[in-house]
XYZ file of C-alpha atoms in Angstrom:
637
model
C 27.145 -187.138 -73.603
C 29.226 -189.044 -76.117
C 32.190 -189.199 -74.287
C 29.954 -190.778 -71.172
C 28.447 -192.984 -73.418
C 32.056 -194.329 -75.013
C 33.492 -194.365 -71.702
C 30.364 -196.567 -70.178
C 30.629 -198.889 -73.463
C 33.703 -199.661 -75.642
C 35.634 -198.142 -74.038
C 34.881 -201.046 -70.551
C 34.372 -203.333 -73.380
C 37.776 -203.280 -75.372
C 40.133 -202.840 -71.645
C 38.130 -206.073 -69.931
C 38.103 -209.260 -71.311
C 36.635 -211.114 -68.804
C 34.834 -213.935 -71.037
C 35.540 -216.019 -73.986
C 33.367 -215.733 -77.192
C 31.253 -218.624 -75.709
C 30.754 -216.640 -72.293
C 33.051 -219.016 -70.246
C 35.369 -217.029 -68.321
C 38.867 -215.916 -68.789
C 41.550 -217.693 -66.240
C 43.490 -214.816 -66.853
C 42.617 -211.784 -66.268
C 43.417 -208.191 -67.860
C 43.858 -209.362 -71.065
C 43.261 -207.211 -73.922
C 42.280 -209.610 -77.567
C 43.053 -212.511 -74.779
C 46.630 -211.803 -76.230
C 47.867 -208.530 -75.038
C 47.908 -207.742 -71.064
C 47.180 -204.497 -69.543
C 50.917 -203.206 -67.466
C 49.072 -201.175 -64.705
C 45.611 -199.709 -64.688
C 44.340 -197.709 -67.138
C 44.546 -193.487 -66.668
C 41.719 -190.836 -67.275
C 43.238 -187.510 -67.094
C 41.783 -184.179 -67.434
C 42.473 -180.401 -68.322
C 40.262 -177.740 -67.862
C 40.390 -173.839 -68.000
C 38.779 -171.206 -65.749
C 36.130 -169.206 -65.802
C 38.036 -165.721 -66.235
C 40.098 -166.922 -69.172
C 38.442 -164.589 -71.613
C 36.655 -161.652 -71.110
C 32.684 -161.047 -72.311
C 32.122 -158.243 -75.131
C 30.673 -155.136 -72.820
C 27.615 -155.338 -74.549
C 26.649 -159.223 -73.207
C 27.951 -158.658 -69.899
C 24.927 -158.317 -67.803
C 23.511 -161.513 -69.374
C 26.489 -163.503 -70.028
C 29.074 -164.371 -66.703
C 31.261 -166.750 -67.903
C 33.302 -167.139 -70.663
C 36.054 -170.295 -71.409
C 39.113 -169.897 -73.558
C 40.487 -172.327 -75.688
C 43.629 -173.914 -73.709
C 46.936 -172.386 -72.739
C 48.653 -173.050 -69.871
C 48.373 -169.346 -68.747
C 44.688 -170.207 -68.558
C 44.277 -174.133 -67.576
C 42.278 -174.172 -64.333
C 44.237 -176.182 -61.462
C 41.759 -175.548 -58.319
C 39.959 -178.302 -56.713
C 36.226 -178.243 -57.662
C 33.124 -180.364 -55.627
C 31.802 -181.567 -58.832
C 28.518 -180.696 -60.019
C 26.438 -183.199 -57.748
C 27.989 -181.960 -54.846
C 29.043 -185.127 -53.530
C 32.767 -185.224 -54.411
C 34.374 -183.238 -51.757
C 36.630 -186.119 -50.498
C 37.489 -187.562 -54.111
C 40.371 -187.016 -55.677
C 39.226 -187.335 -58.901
C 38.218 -183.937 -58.606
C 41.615 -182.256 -57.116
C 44.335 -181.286 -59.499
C 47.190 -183.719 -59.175
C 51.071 -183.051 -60.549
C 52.060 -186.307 -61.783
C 55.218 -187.052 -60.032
C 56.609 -189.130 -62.113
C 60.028 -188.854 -64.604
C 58.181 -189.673 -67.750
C 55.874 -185.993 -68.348
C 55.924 -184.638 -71.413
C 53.254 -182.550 -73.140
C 50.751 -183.974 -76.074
C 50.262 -182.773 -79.136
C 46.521 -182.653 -80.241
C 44.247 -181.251 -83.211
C 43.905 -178.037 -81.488
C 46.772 -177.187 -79.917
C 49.436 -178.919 -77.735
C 48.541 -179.441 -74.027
C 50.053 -179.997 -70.707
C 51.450 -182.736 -69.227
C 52.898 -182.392 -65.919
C 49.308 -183.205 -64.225
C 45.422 -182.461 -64.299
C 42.252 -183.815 -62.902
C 43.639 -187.781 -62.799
C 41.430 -190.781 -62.394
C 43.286 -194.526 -61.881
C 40.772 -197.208 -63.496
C 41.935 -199.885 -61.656
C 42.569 -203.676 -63.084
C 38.967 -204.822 -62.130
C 35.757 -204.254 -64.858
C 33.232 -203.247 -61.970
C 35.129 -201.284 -59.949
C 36.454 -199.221 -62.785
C 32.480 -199.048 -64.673
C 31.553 -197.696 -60.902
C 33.811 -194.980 -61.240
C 33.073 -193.955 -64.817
C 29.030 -193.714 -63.469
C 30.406 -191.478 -60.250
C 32.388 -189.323 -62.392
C 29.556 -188.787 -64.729
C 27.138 -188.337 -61.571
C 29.033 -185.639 -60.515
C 29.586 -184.105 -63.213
C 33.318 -184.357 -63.890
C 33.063 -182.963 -67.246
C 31.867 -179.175 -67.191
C 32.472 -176.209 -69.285
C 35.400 -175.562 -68.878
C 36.938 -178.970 -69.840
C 39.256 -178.586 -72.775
C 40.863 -182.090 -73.118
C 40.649 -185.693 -71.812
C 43.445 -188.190 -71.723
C 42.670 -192.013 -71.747
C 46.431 -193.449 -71.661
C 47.183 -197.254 -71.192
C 49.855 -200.158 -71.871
C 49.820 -203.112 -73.668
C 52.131 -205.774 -73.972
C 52.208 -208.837 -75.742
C 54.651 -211.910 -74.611
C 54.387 -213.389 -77.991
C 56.086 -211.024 -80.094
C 57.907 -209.294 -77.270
C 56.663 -205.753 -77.908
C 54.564 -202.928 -76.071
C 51.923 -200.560 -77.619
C 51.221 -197.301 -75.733
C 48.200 -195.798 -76.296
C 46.527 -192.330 -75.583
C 43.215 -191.819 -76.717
C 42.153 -187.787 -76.950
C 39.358 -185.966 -76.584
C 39.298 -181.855 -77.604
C 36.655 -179.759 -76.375
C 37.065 -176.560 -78.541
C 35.762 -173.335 -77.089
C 33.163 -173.309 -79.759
C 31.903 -176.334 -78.740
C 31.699 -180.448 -79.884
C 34.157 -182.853 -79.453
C 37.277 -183.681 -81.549
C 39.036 -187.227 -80.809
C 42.297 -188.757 -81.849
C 44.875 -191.495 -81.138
C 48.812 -191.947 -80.389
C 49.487 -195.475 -80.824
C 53.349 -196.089 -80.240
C 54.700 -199.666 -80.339
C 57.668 -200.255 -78.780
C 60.675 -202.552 -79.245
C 62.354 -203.061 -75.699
C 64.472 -206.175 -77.124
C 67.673 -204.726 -76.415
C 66.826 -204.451 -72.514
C 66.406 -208.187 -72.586
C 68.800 -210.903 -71.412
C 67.984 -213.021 -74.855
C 69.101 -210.272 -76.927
C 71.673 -210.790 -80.074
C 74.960 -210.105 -79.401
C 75.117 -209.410 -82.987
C 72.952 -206.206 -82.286
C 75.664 -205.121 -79.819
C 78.622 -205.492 -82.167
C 77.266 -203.635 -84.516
C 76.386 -200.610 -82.309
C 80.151 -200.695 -80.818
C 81.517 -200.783 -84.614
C 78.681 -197.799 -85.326
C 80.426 -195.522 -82.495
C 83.491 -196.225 -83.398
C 83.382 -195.259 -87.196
C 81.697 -192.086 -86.153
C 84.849 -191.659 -83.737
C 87.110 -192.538 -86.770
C 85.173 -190.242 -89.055
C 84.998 -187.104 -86.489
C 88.929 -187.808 -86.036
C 89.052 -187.426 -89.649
C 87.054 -184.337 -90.712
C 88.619 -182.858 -87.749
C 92.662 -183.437 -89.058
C 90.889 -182.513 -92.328
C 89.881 -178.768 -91.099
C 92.582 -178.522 -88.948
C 95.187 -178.991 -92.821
C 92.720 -176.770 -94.795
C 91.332 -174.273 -92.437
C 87.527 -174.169 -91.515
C 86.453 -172.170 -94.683
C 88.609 -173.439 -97.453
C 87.367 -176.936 -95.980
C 83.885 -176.154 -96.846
C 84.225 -174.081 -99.987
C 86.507 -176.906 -101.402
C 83.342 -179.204 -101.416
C 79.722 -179.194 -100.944
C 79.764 -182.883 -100.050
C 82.036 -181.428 -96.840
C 78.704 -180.127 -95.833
C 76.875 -183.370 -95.903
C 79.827 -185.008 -94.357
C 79.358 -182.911 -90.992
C 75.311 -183.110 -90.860
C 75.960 -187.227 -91.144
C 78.308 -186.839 -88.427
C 75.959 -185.022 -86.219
C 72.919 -186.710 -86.871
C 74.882 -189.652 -86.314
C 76.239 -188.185 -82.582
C 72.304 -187.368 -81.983
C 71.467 -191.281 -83.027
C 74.164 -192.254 -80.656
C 72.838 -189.735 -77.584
C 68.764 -191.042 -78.266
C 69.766 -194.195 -77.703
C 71.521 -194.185 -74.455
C 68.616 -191.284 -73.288
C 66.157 -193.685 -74.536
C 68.048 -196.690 -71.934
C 68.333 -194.495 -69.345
C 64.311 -193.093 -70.002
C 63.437 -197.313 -69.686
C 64.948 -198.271 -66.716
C 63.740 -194.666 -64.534
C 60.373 -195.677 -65.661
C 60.695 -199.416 -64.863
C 62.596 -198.456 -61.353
C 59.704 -196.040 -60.687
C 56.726 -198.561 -61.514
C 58.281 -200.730 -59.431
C 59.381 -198.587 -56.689
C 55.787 -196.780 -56.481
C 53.450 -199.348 -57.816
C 55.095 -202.339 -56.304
C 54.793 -201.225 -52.530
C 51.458 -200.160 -52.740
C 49.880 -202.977 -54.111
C 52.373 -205.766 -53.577
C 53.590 -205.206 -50.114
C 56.580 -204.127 -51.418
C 58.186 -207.109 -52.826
C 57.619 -206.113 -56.494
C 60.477 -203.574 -56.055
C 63.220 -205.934 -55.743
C 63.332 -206.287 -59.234
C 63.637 -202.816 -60.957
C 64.360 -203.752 -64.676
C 62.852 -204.468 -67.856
C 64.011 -207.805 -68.012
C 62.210 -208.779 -64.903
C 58.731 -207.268 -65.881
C 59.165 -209.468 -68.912
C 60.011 -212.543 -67.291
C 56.851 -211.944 -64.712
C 53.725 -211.256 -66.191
C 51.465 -211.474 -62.643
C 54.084 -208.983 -61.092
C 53.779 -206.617 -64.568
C 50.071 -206.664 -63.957
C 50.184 -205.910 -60.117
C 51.861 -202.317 -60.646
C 49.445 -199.498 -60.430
C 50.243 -196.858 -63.661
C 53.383 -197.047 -66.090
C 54.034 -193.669 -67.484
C 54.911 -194.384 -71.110
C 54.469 -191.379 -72.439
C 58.484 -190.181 -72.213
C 59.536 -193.353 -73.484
C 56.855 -193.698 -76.000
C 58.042 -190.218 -77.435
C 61.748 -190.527 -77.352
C 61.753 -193.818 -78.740
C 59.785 -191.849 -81.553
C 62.597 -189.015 -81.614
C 65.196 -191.991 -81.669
C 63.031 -193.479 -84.959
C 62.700 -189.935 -86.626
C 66.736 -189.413 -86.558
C 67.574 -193.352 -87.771
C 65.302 -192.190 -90.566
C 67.269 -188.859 -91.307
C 70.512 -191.196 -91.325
C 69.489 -193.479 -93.365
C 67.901 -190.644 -96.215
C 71.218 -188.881 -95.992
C 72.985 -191.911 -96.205
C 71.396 -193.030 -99.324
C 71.743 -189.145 -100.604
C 75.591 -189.547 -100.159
C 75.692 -192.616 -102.593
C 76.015 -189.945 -105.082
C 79.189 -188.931 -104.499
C 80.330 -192.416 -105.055
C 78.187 -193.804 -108.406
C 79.605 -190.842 -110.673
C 81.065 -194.141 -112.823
C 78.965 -194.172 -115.794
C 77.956 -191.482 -118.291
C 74.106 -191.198 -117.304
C 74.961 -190.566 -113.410
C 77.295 -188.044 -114.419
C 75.465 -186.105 -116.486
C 72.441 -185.965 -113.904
C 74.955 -184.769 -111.485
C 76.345 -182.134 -113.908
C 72.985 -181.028 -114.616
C 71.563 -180.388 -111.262
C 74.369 -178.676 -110.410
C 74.579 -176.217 -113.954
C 70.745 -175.165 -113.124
C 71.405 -174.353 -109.411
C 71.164 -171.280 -110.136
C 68.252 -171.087 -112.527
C 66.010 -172.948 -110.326
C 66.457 -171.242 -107.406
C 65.663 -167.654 -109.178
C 62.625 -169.611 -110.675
C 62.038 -170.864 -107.052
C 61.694 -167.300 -105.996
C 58.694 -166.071 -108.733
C 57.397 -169.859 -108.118
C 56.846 -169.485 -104.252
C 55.990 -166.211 -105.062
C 52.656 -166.776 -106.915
C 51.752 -169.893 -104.863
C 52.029 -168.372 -101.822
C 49.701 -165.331 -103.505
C 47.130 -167.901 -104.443
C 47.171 -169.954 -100.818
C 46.205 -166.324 -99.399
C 43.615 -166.099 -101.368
C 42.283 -169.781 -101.334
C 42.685 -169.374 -97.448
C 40.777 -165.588 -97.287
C 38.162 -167.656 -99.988
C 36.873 -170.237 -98.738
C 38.789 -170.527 -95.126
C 35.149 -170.686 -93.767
C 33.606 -172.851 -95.367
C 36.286 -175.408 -96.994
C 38.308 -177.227 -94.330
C 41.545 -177.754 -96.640
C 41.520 -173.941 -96.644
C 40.117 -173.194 -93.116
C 43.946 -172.121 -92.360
C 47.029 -170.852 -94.389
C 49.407 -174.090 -94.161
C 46.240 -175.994 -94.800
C 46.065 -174.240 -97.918
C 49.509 -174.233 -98.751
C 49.641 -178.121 -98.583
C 46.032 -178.126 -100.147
C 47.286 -176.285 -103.182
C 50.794 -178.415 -103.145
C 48.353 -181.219 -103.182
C 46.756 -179.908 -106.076
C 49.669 -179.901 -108.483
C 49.618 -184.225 -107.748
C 46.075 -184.351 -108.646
C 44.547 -184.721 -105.328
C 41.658 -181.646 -105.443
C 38.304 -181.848 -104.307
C 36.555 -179.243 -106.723
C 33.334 -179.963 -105.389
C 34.305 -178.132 -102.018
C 35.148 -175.134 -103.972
C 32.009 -175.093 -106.286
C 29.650 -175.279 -103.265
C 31.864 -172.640 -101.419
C 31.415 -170.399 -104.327
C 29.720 -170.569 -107.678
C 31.127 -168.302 -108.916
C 34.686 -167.699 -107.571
C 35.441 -171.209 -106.844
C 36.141 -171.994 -110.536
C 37.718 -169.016 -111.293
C 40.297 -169.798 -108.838
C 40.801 -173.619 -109.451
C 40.875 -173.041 -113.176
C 43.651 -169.412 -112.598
C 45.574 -172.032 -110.094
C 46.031 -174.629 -112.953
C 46.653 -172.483 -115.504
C 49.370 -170.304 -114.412
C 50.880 -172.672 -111.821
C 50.751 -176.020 -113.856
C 50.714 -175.161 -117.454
C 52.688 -172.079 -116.842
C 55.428 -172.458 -114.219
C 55.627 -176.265 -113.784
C 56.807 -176.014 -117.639
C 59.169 -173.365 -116.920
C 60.522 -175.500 -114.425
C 61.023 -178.917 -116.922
C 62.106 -176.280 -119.735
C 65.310 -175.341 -117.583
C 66.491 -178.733 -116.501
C 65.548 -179.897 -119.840
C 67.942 -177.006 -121.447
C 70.230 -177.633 -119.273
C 70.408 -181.588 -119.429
C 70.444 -181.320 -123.323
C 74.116 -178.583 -122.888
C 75.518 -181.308 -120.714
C 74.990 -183.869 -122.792
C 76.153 -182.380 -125.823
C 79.669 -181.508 -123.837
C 79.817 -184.912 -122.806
C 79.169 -186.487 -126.503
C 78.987 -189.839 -127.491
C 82.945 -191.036 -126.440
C 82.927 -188.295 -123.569
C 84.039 -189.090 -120.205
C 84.220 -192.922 -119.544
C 83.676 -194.185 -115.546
C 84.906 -192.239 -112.706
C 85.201 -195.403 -110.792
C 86.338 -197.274 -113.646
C 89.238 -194.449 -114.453
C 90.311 -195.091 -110.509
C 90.847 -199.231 -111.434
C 92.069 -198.489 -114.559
C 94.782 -196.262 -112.802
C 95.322 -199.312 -110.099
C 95.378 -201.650 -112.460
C 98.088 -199.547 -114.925
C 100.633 -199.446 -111.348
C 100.015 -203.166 -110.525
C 101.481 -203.991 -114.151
C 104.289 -201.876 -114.235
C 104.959 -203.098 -110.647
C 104.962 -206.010 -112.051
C 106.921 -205.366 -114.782
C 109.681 -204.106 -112.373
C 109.991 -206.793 -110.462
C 110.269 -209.515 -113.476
C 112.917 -207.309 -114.811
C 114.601 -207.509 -111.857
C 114.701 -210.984 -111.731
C 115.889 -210.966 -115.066
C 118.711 -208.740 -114.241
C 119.576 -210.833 -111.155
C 120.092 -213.901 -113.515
C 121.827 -212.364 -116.067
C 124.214 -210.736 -113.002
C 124.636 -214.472 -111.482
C 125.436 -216.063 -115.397
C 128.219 -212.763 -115.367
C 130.003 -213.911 -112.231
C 130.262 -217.350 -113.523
C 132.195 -216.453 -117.029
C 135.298 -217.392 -116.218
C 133.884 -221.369 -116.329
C 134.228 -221.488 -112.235
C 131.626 -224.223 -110.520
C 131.616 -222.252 -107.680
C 130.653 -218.294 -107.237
C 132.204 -215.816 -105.175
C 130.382 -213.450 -103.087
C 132.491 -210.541 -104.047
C 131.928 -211.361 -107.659
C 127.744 -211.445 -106.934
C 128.537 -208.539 -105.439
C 130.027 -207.029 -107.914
C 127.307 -207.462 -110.602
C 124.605 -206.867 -108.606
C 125.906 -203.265 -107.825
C 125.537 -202.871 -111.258
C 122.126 -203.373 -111.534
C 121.303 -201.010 -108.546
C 120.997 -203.325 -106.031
C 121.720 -202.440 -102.559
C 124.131 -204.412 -99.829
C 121.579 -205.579 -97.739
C 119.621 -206.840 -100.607
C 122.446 -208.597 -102.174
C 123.268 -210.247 -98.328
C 119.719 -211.297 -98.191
C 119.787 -212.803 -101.555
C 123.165 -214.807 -100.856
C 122.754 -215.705 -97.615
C 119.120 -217.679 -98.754
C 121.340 -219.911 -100.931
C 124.927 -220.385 -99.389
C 123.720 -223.143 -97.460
C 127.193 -223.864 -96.068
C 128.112 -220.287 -95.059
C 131.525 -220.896 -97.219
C 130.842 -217.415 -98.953
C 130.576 -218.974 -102.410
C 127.694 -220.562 -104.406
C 128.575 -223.953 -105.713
C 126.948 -225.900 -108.524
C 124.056 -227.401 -106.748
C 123.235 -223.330 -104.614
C 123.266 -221.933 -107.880
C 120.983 -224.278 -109.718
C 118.049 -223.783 -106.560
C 118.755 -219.878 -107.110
C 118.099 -220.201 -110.710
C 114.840 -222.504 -109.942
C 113.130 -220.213 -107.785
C 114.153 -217.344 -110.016
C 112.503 -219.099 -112.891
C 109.685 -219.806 -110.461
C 109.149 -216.005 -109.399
C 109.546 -214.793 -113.129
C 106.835 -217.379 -114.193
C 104.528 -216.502 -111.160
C 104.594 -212.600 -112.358
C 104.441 -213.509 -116.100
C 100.809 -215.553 -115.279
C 99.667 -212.356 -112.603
C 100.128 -209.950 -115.193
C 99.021 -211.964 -118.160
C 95.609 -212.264 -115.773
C 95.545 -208.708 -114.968
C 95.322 -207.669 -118.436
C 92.981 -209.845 -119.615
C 90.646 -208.635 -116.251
C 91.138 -205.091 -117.485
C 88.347 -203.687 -119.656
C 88.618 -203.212 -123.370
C 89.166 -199.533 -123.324
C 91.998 -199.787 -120.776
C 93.692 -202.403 -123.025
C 93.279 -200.650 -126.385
C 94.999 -197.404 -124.103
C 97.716 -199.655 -123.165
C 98.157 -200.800 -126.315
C 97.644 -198.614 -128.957
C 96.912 -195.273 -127.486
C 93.465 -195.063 -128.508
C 90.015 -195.287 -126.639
C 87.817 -192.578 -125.401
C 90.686 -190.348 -124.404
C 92.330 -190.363 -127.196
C 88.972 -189.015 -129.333
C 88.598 -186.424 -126.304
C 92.351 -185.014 -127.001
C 92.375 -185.218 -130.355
C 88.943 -182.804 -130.293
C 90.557 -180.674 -128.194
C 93.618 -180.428 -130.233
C 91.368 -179.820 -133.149
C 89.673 -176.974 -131.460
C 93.060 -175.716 -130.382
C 94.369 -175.261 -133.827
C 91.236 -173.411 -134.897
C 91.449 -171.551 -132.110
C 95.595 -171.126 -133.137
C 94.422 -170.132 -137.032
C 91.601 -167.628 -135.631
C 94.434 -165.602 -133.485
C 96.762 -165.912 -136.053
C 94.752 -164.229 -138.882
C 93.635 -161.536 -136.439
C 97.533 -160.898 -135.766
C 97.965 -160.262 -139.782
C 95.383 -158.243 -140.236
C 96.349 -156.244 -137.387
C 99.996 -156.239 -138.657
C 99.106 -155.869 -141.946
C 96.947 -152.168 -140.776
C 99.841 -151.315 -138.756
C 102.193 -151.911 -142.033
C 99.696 -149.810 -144.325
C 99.505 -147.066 -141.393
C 103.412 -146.674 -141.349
C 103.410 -146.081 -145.733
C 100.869 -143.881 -145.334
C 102.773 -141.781 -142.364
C 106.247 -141.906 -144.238
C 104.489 -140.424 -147.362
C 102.444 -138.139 -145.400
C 105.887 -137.051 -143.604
C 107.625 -137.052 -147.568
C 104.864 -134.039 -148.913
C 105.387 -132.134 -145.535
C 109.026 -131.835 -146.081
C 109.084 -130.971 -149.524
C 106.385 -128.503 -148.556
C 108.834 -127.163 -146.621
C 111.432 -127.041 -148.785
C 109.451 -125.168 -151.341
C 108.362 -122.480 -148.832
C 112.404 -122.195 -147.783
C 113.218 -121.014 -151.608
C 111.541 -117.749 -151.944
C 112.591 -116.630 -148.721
C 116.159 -117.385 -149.941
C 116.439 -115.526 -153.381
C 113.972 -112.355 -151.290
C 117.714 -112.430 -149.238
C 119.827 -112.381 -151.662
């Protein structure tokens, strides 16, 4: 049997390296590429099914008794079985074992996903001939019957060198039909941060990580709180985005404590249960990973580590950093709107929203119709159709240029043309072209809003702004200066050396200066508290003065020339981009103005023309009447 044969050969071969490429034995032992060293023996575990899982057709059942499902729990087999040689009574090999350990966690195969909180188990042991003697019993006694569905090989490696452990899990699938299906898990983990020689860098950045997402939470939380829970997300779809960050973030956050906590169980448990029965105990002193990495012999003494919880978290743990960081990248648009290309992208996608997603509907609509039919076509005899997702993936697969159109050819002479050449015509030529025709509509009304001097940088607008408010700050404040000197030179008119505080006072009130400023001010220069600024006081207040005005005079004169062209020629002259947007839309105004304006006249003008015609209409009716009224007068008289 093949899986005898692998487990007799490579399988001894590539878990003992006893000997060096020259034969010469290996000093130490349970090395795996002499660099990597087993942690615990390696673990054969088995599932099975029973007998009664399905039922024979009526018709076979007086020649056929047994019949084997494919696995489901419901179904999987957990009685204890002599083996096939009849010598395995007392072997526990052969007895269905829960594995009481934290780390269980089912598998995901080919076929299906299988148990994992026990099975038939079988411990390898550390040594080559004891564990080759068991593989030969096993296969004596015929471990392996009909009703086997699945066969576990799980060990750890780790490697001192580069600090990091692989756990593997080799699979075999027996489908019900028969054969033999492998595949692999290899996980490599990174256990640095459970060591003593870890960065503390790594730890400062985790403690700033939580407490930005504490920050941010704060903030979207006053945020709904002000706007309410649906005006918060109708005012923004970015609001969305915004929320899943935070929670993805909260998850990133929980997988990595769950992911400590998952580490040391296991290591406590290895230690605990491994460590007594083969050390005498004294391996479970030490129940941490910084220990097992600090002692290889005492790693290599344990019995079994159960990786497989730690193995798949730390993959959960990888799968939402990598969510963060896509959605992370995603929300860079929302902040590099500053140049004309970005924006009309943005503009774009968001104008066609609409279109696309009614073309999504016919789109999915006619793929989907053509995976049923790929999948009722050839699902028998062409593996990339043998199921419907297979040939929904096969077919998205197809619109890349990754098609194998010799499967479909020998499938079907006839129809297997027919349907590649259908697929491409009305999928790729057809509604791939709708698709590029409505961004490409859409793109070409955005840009022709936008024009040539449309809207200039978001981000660029935001500086500009800053920029603008710096200067006039600055303008303020040299003007104030100005007006402080020009108050001091008034209070010293009357030819006085000295200057009175009531007289600073006085002109400083005048140029809306408050008391406490003007105390400040005085008090910095009446050195001698006398209440009056002599000669010498007045000349340092004029220096510094002088000094402050030139300061401001050099910060703005630097300022402007750091602001960009189109801000300056704004500041200066009123032109620039915004200038040709207003005076467009001042232009279109006025036509606008002329259109409504000669509608008005003409409606006027018909309501002038209707009111001559209804006066002379109402001028024949009366002298109508009047002409009627004179016979009837002389009949009277």
């Amino acid at each position: 049997m093949i899986i005898d044969q692998f487990a007799e050969g490579p399988l001894m071969q590539g878990l003992y390296w006893d000997r060096w490429y020259n034969n010469d034995s290996i000093i130490t032992k349970n090395s795996v590429l002499y660099e990597n060293y087993l942690l615990g023996s390696p673990r054969m575990r088995q599932l099975k099914v029973r007998n009664d899982s399905c039922e024979v057709h009526k018709d076979f059942q007086r020649a056929i008794f047994s019949c084997y499902n494919f696995y489901a729990q419901p179904y999987e087999d957990r009685q204890t079985s002599s083996g096939g040689g009849g010598n395995a009574k007392n072997d526990t090999s052969f007895e269905w074992r829960e594995i009481k350990s934290f780390a269980k966690n089912d598998v995901w195969g080919i076929l299906g996903t299988y148990s994992g909180e026990g099975g038939y188990i079988v411990d390898l042991t550390l040594n080559k001939t004891i564990a080759l003697a068991k593989i030969r019993d096993l296969k004596k006694n015929l471990w392996i019957d009909r009703g086997t569905r699945a066969i576990f090989i799980d060990f750890t490696t780790y490697n001192p060198n580069i600090n990091l452990y692989v756990v593997t899990k080799l699979i075999a699938e027996f489908p019900a039909t028969g054969g033999l299906i492998t595949s692999w898990q290899f996980r490599t983990l990174n256990l640095l941060e459970n060591s003593s020689d870890a960065p503390i860098a790594l730890y400062v950045c985790f403690t700033l990580f939580i407490l930005f997402i504490a920050y941010y939470i704060i903030e979207e939380l006053v945020e709904i709180k002000t706007l309410g829970v649906w005006p918060y997300f109708r005012s923004s779809g970015w609001n969305f985005l915004d929320i899943f960050t935070i929670i993805i973030s909260v998850l990133l956050v929980f997988f990595l404590f769950y992911r400590k906590y998952v580490i040391n169980k296991i290591f406590d448990e290895a230690y605990t249960t491994g460590g007594d029965s083969n050390t005498g105990g004294g391996a479970g002193d030490e129940g941490s990973a910084d220990s097992l990495q600090n002692s290889s012999s005492l790693a290599l003494q344990i019995e079994t580590y159960q990786f497989d919880t730690l193995g798949f978290w730390s993959a959960q743990f990888s799968n939402i950093l990598a969510v963060l960081s896509f959605v992370a990248w995603v929300k860079l648009f929302k902040y590099i709107s500053f140049n004309k290309t970005m924006s009309q992208l943005s503009s774009t996608l968001s104008r066609c929203a609409k279109d696309i997603a009614g073309f999504g509907v016919m789109f999915f609509i006619v793929f989907f119709a053509f995976a049923q039919l790929g999948y009722l076509l050839f699902g028998t005899q062409v593996k990339d159709y043998s199921s419907f997702g297979k040939a929904v993936f096969t077919l998205l697969r197809l619109i890349l240029g990754d098609f194998d159109f010799q499967a479909l050819e020998a499938a079907n002479r006839v129809l297997g043309p027919i349907f590649f050449l259908s697929y491409i015509f009305f999928v790729f030529f057809v509604l791939m072209n709708m698709f590029l025709a409505i961004i490409n509509d859409t793109y070409a009304e955005v840009k022709a809003e936008i024009g040539v001097d449309g809207e200039d940088f978001a981000v660029m607008d935001y500086f500009k702004s800053i920029s603008n408010q710096l200067l006039t700050k600055l303008g303020a404040q040299k003007e104030q200066i100005e007006g402080i000197q020009q108050a001091i030179k008034g209070a010293g008119l009357d030819g006085a050396k000295n200057v009175s505080f009531a007289a600073v006072r006085q002109k400083l009130k005048e140029r809306d200066l408050s008391d406490q400023e003007i105390e400040m001010l005085f008090s910095k220069y009446d050195l001698d508290q006398n209440r009056e600024l002599d000669e010498q006081e007045l000349r340092a207040m004029f220096a510094d003065l002088e000094g402050k005005k030139n300061e401001i005079e050099k910060e703005m004169a630097d300022n402007e020339n750091k602001r960009p062209e189109s801000a300056r020629s704004v500041h200066r002259f009123g032109g620039g981009p915004d200038m040709s947007k207003l005076t467009k839309r001042v232009d279109r105004m006025e036509y606008t103005l002329s259109v409504i304006s000669s509608k008005i006249d003409s409606v006027l003008g018909g309501k002038v023309l209707l009111a001559a015609k209804t006066a002379d209409v109402n001028t024949r009716l009366d002298e109508e009447d009047l002409e009627d009224s004179e016979p009837k007068r002389w009949t009277n008289n």
